[in-house]
GROMACS .gro file of C-alpha atoms in nm:
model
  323
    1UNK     CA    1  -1.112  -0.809   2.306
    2UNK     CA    2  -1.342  -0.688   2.024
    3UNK     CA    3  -1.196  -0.829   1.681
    4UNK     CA    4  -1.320  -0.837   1.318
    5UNK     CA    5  -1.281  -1.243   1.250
    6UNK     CA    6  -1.328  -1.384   0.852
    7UNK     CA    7  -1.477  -1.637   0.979
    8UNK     CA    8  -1.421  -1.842   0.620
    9UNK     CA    9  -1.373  -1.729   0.229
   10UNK     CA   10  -1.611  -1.492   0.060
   11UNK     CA   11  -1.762  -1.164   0.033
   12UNK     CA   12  -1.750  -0.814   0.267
   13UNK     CA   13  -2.014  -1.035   0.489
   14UNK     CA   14  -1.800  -1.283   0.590
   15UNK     CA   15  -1.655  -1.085   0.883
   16UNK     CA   16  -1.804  -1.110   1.188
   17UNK     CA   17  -1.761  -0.875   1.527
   18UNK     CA   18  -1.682  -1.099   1.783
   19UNK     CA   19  -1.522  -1.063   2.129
   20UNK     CA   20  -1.184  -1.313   2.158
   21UNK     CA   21  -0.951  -1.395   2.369
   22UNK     CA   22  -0.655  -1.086   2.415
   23UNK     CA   23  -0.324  -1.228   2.290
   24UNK     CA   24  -0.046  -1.286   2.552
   25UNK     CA   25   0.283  -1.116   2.532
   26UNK     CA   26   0.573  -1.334   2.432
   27UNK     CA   27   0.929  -1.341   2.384
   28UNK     CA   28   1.038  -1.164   2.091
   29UNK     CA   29   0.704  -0.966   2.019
   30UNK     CA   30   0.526  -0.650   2.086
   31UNK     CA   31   0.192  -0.681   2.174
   32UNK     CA   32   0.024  -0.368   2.047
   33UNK     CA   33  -0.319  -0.164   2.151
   34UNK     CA   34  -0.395  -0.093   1.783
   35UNK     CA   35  -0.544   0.248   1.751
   36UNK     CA   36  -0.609   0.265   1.338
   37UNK     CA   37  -0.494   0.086   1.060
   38UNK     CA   38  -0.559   0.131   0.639
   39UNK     CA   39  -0.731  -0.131   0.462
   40UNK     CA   40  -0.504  -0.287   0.170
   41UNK     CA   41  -0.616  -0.488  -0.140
   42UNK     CA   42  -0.380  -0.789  -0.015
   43UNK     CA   43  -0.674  -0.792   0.273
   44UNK     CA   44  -0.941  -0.812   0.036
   45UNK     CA   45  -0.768  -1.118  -0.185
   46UNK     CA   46  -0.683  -1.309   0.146
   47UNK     CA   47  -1.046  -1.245   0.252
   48UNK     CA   48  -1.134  -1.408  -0.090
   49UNK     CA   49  -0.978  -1.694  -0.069
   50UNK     CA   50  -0.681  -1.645  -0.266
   51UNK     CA   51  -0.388  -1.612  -0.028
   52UNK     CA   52  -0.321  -2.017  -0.025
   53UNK     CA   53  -0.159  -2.078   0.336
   54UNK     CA   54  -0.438  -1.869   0.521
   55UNK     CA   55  -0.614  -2.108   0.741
   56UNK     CA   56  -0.976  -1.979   0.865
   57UNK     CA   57  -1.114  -1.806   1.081
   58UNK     CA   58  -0.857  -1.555   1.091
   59UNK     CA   59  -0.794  -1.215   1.190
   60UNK     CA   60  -0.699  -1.036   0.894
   61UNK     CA   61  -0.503  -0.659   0.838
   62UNK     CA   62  -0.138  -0.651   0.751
   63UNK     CA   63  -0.059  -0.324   0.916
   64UNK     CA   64  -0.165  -0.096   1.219
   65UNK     CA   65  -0.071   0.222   1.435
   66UNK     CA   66  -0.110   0.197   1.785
   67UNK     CA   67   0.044   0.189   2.143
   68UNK     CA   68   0.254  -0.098   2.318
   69UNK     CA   69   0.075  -0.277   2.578
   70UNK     CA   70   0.385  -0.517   2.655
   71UNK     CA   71   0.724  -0.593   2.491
   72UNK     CA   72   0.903  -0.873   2.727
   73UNK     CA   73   1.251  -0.788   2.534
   74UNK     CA   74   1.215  -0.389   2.660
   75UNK     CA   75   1.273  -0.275   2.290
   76UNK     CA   76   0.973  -0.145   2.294
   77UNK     CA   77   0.882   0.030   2.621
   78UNK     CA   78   0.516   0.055   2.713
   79UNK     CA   79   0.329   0.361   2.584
   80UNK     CA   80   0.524   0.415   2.300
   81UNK     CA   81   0.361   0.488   1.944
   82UNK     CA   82   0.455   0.216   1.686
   83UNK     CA   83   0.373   0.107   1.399
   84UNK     CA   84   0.325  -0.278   1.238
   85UNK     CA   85   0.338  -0.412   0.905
   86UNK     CA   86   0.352  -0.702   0.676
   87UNK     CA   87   0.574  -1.010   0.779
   88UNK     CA   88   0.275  -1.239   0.826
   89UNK     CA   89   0.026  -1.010   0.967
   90UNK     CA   90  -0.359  -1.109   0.921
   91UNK     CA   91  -0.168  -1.457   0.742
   92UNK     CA   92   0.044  -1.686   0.906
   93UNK     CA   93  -0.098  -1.464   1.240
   94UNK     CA   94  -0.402  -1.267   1.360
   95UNK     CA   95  -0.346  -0.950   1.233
   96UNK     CA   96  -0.461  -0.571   1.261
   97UNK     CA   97  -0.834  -0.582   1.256
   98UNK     CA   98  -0.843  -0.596   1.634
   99UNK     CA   99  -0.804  -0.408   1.951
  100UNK     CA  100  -0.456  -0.567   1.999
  101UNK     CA  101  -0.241  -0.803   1.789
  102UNK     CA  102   0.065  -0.963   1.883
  103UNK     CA  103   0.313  -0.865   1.642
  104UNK     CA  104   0.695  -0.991   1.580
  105UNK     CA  105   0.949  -0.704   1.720
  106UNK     CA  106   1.112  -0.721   1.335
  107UNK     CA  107   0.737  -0.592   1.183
  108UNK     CA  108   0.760  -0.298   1.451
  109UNK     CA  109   0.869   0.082   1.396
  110UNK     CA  110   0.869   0.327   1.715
  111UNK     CA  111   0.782   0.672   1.578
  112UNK     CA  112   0.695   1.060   1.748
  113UNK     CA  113   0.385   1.244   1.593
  114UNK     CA  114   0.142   1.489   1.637
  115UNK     CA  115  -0.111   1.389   1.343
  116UNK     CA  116  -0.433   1.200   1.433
  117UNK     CA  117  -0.411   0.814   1.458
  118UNK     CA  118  -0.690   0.804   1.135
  119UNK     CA  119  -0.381   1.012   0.924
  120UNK     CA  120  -0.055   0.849   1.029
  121UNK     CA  121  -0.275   0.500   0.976
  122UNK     CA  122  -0.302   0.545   0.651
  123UNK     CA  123   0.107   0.532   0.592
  124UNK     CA  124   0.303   0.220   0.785
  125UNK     CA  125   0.246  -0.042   0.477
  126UNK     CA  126   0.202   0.239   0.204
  127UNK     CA  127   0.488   0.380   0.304
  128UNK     CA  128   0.670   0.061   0.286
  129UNK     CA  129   0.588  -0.013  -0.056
  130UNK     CA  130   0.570   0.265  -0.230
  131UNK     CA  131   0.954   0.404  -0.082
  132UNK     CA  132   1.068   0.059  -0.170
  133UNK     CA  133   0.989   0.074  -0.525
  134UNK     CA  134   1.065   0.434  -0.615
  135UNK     CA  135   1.389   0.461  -0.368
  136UNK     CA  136   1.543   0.125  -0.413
  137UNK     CA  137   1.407  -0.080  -0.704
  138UNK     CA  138   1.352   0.222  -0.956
  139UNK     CA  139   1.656   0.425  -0.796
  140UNK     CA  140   1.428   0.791  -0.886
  141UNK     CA  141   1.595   1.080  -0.962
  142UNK     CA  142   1.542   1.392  -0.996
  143UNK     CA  143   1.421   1.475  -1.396
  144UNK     CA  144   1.296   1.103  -1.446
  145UNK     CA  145   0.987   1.063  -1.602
  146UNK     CA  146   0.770   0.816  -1.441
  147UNK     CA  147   0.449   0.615  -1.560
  148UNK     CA  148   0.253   0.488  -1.246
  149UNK     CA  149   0.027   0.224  -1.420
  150UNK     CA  150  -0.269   0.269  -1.177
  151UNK     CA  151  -0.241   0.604  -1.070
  152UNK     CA  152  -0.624   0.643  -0.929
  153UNK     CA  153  -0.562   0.359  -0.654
  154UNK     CA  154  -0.466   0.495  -0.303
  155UNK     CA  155  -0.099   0.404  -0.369
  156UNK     CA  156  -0.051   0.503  -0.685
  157UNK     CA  157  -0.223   0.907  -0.549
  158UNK     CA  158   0.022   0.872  -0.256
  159UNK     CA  159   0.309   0.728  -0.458
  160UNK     CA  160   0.266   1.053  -0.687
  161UNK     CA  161   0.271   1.284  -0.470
  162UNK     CA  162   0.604   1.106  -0.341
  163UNK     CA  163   0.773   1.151  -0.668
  164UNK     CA  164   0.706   1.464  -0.734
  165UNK     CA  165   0.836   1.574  -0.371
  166UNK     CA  166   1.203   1.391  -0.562
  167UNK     CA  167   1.158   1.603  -0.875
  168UNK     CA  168   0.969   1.361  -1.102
  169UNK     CA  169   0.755   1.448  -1.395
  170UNK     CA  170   0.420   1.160  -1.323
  171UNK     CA  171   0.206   1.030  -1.620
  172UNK     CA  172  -0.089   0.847  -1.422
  173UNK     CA  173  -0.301   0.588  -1.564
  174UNK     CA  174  -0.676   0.540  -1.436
  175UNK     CA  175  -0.969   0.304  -1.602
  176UNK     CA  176  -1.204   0.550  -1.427
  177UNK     CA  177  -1.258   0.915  -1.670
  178UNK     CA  178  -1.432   1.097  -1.358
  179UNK     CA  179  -1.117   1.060  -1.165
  180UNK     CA  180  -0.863   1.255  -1.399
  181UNK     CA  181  -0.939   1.633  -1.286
  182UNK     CA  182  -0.863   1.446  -0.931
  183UNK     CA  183  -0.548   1.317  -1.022
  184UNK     CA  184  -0.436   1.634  -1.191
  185UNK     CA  185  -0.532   1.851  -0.896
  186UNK     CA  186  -0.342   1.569  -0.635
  187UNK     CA  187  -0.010   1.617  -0.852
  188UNK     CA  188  -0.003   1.438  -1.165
  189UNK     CA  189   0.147   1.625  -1.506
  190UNK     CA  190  -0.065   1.382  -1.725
  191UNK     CA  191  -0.320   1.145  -1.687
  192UNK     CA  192  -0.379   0.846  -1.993
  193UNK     CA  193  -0.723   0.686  -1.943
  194UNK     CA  194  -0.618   0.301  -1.976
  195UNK     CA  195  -0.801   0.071  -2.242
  196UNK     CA  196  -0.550  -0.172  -2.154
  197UNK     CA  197  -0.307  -0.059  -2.406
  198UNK     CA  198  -0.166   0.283  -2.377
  199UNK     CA  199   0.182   0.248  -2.481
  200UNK     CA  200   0.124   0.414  -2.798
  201UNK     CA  201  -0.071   0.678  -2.631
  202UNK     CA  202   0.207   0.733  -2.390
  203UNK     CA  203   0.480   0.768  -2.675
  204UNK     CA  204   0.288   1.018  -2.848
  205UNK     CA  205   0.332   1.226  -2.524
  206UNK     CA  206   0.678   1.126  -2.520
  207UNK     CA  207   0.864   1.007  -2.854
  208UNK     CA  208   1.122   0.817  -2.678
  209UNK     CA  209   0.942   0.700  -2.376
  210UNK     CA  210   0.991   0.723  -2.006
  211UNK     CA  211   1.287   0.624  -1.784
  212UNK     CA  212   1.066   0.464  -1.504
  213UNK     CA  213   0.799   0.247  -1.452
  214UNK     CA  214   0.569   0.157  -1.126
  215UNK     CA  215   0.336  -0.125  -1.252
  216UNK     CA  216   0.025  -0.154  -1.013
  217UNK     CA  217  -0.189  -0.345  -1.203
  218UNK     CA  218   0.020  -0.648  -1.254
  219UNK     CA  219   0.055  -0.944  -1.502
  220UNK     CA  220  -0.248  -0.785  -1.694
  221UNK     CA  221  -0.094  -0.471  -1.836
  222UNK     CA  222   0.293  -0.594  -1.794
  223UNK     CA  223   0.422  -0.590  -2.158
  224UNK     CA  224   0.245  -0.271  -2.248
  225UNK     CA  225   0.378  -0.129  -1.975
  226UNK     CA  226   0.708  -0.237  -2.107
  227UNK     CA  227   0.688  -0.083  -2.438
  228UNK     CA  228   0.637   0.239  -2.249
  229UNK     CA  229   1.037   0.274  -2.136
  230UNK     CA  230   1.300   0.435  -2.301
  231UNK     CA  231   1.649   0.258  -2.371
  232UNK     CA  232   1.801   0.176  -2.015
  233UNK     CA  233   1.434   0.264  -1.874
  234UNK     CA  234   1.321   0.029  -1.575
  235UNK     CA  235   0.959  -0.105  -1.488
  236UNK     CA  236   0.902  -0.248  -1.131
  237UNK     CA  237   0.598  -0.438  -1.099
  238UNK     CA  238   0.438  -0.416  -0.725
  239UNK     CA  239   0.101  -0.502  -0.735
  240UNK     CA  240  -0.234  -0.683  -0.859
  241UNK     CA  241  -0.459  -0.461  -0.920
  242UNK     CA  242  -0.570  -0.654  -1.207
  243UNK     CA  243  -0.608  -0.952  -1.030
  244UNK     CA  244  -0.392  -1.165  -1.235
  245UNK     CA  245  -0.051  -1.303  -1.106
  246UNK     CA  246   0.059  -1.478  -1.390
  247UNK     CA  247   0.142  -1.475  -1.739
  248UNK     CA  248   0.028  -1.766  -2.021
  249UNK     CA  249   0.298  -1.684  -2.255
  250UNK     CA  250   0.589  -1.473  -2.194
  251UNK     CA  251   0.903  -1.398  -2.433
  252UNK     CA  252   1.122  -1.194  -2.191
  253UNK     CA  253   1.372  -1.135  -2.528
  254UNK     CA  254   1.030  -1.025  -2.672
  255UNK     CA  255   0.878  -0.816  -2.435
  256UNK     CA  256   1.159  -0.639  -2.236
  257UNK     CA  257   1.321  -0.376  -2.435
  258UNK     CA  258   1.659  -0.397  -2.563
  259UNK     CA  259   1.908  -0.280  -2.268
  260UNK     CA  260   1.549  -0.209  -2.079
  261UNK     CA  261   1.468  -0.329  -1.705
  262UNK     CA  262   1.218  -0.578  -1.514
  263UNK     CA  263   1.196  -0.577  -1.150
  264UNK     CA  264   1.011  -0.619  -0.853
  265UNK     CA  265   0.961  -0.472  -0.538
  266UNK     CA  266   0.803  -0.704  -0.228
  267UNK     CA  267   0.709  -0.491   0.085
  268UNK     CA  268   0.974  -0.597   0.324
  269UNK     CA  269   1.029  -0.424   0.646
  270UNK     CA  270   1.409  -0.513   0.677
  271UNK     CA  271   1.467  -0.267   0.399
  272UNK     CA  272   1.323   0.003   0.603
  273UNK     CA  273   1.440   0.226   0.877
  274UNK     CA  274   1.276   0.363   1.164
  275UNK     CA  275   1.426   0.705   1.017
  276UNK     CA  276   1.288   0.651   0.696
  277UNK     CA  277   0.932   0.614   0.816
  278UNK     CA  278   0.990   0.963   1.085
  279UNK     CA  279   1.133   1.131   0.839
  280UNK     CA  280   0.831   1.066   0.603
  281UNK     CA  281   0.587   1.151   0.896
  282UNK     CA  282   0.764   1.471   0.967
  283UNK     CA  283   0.740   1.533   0.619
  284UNK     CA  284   0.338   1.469   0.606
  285UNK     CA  285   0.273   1.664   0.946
  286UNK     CA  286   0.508   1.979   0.807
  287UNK     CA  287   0.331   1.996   0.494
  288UNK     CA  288   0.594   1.861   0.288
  289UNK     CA  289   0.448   1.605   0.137
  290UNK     CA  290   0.041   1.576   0.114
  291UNK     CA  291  -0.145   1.251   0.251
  292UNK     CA  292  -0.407   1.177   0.061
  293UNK     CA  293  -0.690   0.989   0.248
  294UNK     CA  294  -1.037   0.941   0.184
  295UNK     CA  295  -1.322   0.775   0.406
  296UNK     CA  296  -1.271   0.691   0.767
  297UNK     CA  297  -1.456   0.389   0.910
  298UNK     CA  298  -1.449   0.261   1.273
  299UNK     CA  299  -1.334  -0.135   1.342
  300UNK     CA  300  -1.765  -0.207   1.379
  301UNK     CA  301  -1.822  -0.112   1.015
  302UNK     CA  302  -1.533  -0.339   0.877
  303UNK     CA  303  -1.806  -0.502   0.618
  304UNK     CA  304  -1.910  -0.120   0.499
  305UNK     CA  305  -1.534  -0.042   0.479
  306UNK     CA  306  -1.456  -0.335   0.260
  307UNK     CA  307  -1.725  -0.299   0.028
  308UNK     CA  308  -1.628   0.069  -0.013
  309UNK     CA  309  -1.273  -0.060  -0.110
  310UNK     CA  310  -1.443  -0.290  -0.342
  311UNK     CA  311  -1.687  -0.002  -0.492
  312UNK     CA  312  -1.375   0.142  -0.621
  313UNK     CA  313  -1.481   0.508  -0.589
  314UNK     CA  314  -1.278   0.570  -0.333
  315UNK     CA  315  -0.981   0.847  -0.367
  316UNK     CA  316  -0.702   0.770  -0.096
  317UNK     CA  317  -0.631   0.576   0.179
  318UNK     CA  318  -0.939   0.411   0.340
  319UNK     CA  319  -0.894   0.460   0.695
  320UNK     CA  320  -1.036   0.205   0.991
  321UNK     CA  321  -1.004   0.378   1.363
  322UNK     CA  322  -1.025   0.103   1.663
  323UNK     CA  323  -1.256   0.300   1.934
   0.00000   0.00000   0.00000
C-alpha cells in the first residue's frame, strides 16, 4: 500500500511516499481503507521530534474516515463508513497517513452520511476535542460567555461555531489582525488581537469577566487566561498552540481566582458516543451547524500539506483525501 512514512525527526521533508506492506487484520481491530483524514498540530509536534515514545520511521495521523476492509470480531461489518481517532494512532501504531491502518475496535465510530469524505474528514478528532471540552469539562450553557484563547486555529473556528449553536456569546483571540473580519463573519461576537496579555482588554469588554474559558494556546497564555473568569468561572486548557507544556513557576493560590476553575480536557474516545458524533454529522450535513474547512490536499502532497499547516494562513480544517 501507498503510505506517507516520517522516516526520522525534522521538517515537512522528512516524509517520504513509499509503498509498504498492507497491515493484516487481527483480533480486536478494524482494519480500515482510509478515504480522508484532517491534519492536527499533535502530527506536526510528533513529526518534530517531540512526542517522546515515538520510535521512527513511523506512520503518523491520529484520525481518519474511511471504509472497513476486515473486522475479525464482526463489530464492524465490511463496507461500513467509520471513523478512527486518537488512542495511539500515528504513535504507539502506524496511523492515518495511509491507504489502510489497522486500528483498535475502541478508536472506531460506525456512522451514515451523505457529505463528501474531504468534509466529514475534517470532524472525527475535532469533534472529539472540542465536544469534550465545551460539553463535559466546561459544562456550556446557554447565556455563558466564553473566551476561546486561539480562536483563528481550525478548532478554535469550529469550536465557535459549536458554541454558538448552544447559545453562547464567543470572544475569540487571534495573533493574526487580517484574520478578525474572518472570525467575525464565521460566528464570533468579539475578537481581542492577543499581545500575550489581554485580560485587561477582555474586562474592559466585560467588567466582571467571563464564565468560561477554552485555552488553546497552552502553558504560554495560562494565567492571563485566568484573570479573564468571573467568580465561579472555569478555564479548560486543551492544547499547545504555543508550544510550551510547562510552567517555570506556578502559584495555583496566585493565579486561579478565588472560587475560580482549572481543568483539562484530553481527547478520549471512551467519553464519546457513536450518537454523539451522528448527531453532530447530521447536524453539519442539515445545515445546523457550519464546517469550516479550508485547503484540501491529496495523501501525495503530504509535505505541501504540512507546510501549509505550518504557514499558519490557513482558515479551517486542512483536509488530506487518500485517492
Amino acid at each position: 500500500m501507498k503510505a506517507a512514512v516520517t522516516e526520522k525527526a525534522g521538517p515537512p521533508s522528512v516524509m517520504k511516499i513509499k509503498d509498504i506492506p498492507k497491515p493484516e487484520a487481527e483480533e480486536g481491530k478494524v482494519l480500515i481503507n482510509v478515504k480522508a483524514f484532517a491534519l492536527n498540530r499533535a502530527e506536526v509536534v510528533t513529526r518534530q521530534g517531540y512526542s517522546p515514545t515515538v520510535k521512527f520511521p513511523r506512520v503518523i495521523g491520529i484520525e481518519c474516515v474511511g471504509i472497513v476492509e476486515e473486522c475479525l470480531s464482526g463489530k464492524f461489518k465490511k463496507g461500513e463508513k467509520v471513523a478512527a481517532m486518537v488512542g495511539g494512532m500515528g504513535r504507539k501504531f502506524d496511523g492515518s497517513y495511509a491507504e489502510y491502518t489497522l486500528v483498535p475496535e475502541s478508536n472506531v465510530f460506525s456512522f451514515h452520511t451523505n457529505l463528501s469524505w474531504e468534509k466529514v474528514g475534517a470532524i472525527p478528532e475535532m469533534y472529539l476535542t472540542m465536544s469534550g471540552a465545551l460539553l463535559l469539562a466546561l459544562q456550556i450553557k446557554k447565556g455563558d460567555k466564553l473566551l476561546i484563547r486561539g480562536g483563528s486555529s481550525s478548532i478554535g473556528l469550529n469550536a465557535c461555531r459549536l458554541a454558538k449553536y448552544h447559545g453562547l456569546t464567543v470572544i475569540s483571540t487571534t495573533r493574526n489582525e487580517n484574520k478578525k473580519s474572518f472570525m467575525l463573519e464565521k460566528g464570533a461576537d468579539e475578537v481581542i488581537i492577543d499581545d500575550g496579555n489581554i485580560h485587561s482588554k477582555l474586562r474592559d469588554i466585560y467588567r466582571g469577566g467571563v464564565e468560561k474559558v477554552l485555552e488553546f494556546v497552552g502553558t504560554k497564555t495560562l494565567v492571563d487566561s485566568l484573570k479573564c473568569i468571573d467568580a465561579y468561572g472555569v478555564l479548560c486548557m486543551i492544547g499547545g498552540l504555543g508550544m510550551e507544556w510547562s510552567l517555570k513557576e506556578f502559584s495555583p493560590m496566585g493565579a486561579i481566582p478565588n472560587l475560580g476553575r482549572l481543568t483539562m480536557y484530553g481527547s478520549d474516545p471512551s467519553r464519546m458516543s457513536r450518537d454523539d458524533l451522528q448527531r453532530y454529522i447530521d447536524d453539519i450535513e442539515n445545515n445546523r451547524i457550519e464546517l469550516i474547512t479550508d485547503k484540501v490536499f491529496i495523501l501525495d502532497d503530504i509535505v505541501e500539506a504540512h507546510k501549509y499547516m505550518e504557514s499558519n494562513e490557513a482558515r479551517g480544517r486542512i483536509v488530506v483525501v487518500v485517492e
